[in-house]
């Protein structure tokens, strides 16, 4: 089995890497093993071998398999949430915000499909610590979109949260379906379809101070 990373050994002796670099190397190896075997079938021996290190080195960084798995989840969850927040803050154009939120899910699927499976398709979803992290991602996305809806439309938080949860659920489910279906629809087209569907729903709620669609005007998203 080929070790992850470059320079893991020199002249038969393990290369001493900075702690942060070693941690990154171990996480990369663990991700490959977890995705290929699932959490329950994966063993620390497999991960150490994949990384080209001894088990003591692996245990210096992570006290056990669950801690290693949770560290992986934290890395990917934080990265994904940052993309959703960036989509909300990157423009004041609400149509672009919807497109950006949808794109974040499809990008996560397309470029980090292994990470997506770890976060959203884990065989450890019933573990409280894992479930808490998955829920943190979902609630973080809902919260970011909720705040935008409230500031723009003035609807109550309860209404805004319901709308945001619908958008998040649609984006996650559609992106997952797209990935599972072998990407039969081109990615850009898939994003545009879902963004158009979502925007037509969100756009029916007018900006604060503007009349609702149908009340003397026609909404044309």
Tab-separated table of N, CA and C in Angstrom, residues 1 3-4 7-8 18 37 47 74 80 89 94 100 110 115 122 148 165 176 191 193 195 204 209 218:
chain	number	residue	atom	x	y	z
A	1	UNK	N	0.856	-1.199	0.000
A	1	UNK	CA	0.000	0.000	0.000
A	1	UNK	C	0.884	1.237	0.000
A	3	UNK	N	2.154	4.937	0.762
A	3	UNK	CA	1.946	5.890	1.837
A	3	UNK	C	1.486	7.226	1.297
A	4	UNK	N	0.613	7.903	2.066
A	4	UNK	CA	0.137	9.226	1.686
A	4	UNK	C	1.251	10.229	1.865
A	7	UNK	N	7.973	12.094	0.955
A	7	UNK	CA	9.031	12.192	1.952
A	7	UNK	C	8.662	11.608	3.285
A	8	UNK	N	7.763	10.594	3.296
A	8	UNK	CA	7.387	10.013	4.577
A	8	UNK	C	8.527	9.204	5.167
A	18	UNK	N	7.009	18.725	10.673
A	18	UNK	CA	6.381	19.613	11.659
A	18	UNK	C	5.041	19.023	12.090
A	37	UNK	N	-13.490	2.043	3.477
A	37	UNK	CA	-13.897	0.921	4.316
A	37	UNK	C	-15.085	1.213	5.221
A	47	UNK	N	-4.776	2.859	8.880
A	47	UNK	CA	-4.503	4.290	8.693
A	47	UNK	C	-3.007	4.569	8.840
A	74	UNK	N	-14.588	17.864	11.707
A	74	UNK	CA	-14.465	19.278	12.063
A	74	UNK	C	-13.820	20.070	10.933
A	80	UNK	N	-16.865	23.872	4.846
A	80	UNK	CA	-18.124	23.997	4.121
A	80	UNK	C	-18.942	25.179	4.637
A	89	UNK	N	-22.324	36.677	2.284
A	89	UNK	CA	-21.685	37.978	2.491
A	89	UNK	C	-21.056	38.551	1.227
A	94	UNK	N	-29.635	39.296	-3.952
A	94	UNK	CA	-30.222	38.105	-3.336
A	94	UNK	C	-30.315	36.932	-4.294
A	100	UNK	N	-25.268	31.223	-4.941
A	100	UNK	CA	-24.047	30.916	-4.217
A	100	UNK	C	-24.235	29.817	-3.189
A	110	UNK	N	-18.830	17.993	-5.787
A	110	UNK	CA	-18.024	17.752	-6.983
A	110	UNK	C	-16.539	17.650	-6.661
A	115	UNK	N	-15.203	14.022	1.205
A	115	UNK	CA	-15.552	14.771	2.408
A	115	UNK	C	-17.062	14.817	2.591
A	122	UNK	N	-22.217	9.332	6.653
A	122	UNK	CA	-21.400	8.554	7.577
A	122	UNK	C	-22.168	7.349	8.105
A	148	UNK	N	-30.120	36.513	6.530
A	148	UNK	CA	-30.250	37.269	5.278
A	148	UNK	C	-31.718	37.494	4.941
A	165	UNK	N	-34.554	26.540	5.995
A	165	UNK	CA	-34.408	25.088	6.090
A	165	UNK	C	-34.868	24.414	4.802
A	176	UNK	N	-26.909	15.700	-3.560
A	176	UNK	CA	-26.667	14.287	-3.274
A	176	UNK	C	-27.233	13.404	-4.388
A	191	UNK	N	-26.858	23.295	-11.085
A	191	UNK	CA	-26.889	24.419	-10.150
A	191	UNK	C	-27.914	25.460	-10.575
A	193	UNK	N	-30.579	25.092	-12.441
A	193	UNK	CA	-31.948	24.589	-12.294
A	193	UNK	C	-32.436	24.721	-10.855
A	195	UNK	N	-31.134	26.583	-8.432
A	195	UNK	CA	-31.141	27.985	-8.016
A	195	UNK	C	-32.384	28.694	-8.525
A	204	UNK	N	-40.722	35.563	-3.886
A	204	UNK	CA	-42.123	35.928	-3.669
A	204	UNK	C	-42.299	36.737	-2.389
A	209	UNK	N	-40.335	47.308	2.671
A	209	UNK	CA	-40.723	48.572	2.073
A	209	UNK	C	-41.237	48.464	0.660
A	218	UNK	N	-45.884	42.586	-10.796
A	218	UNK	CA	-45.574	41.191	-11.093
A	218	UNK	C	-44.113	40.938	-10.819
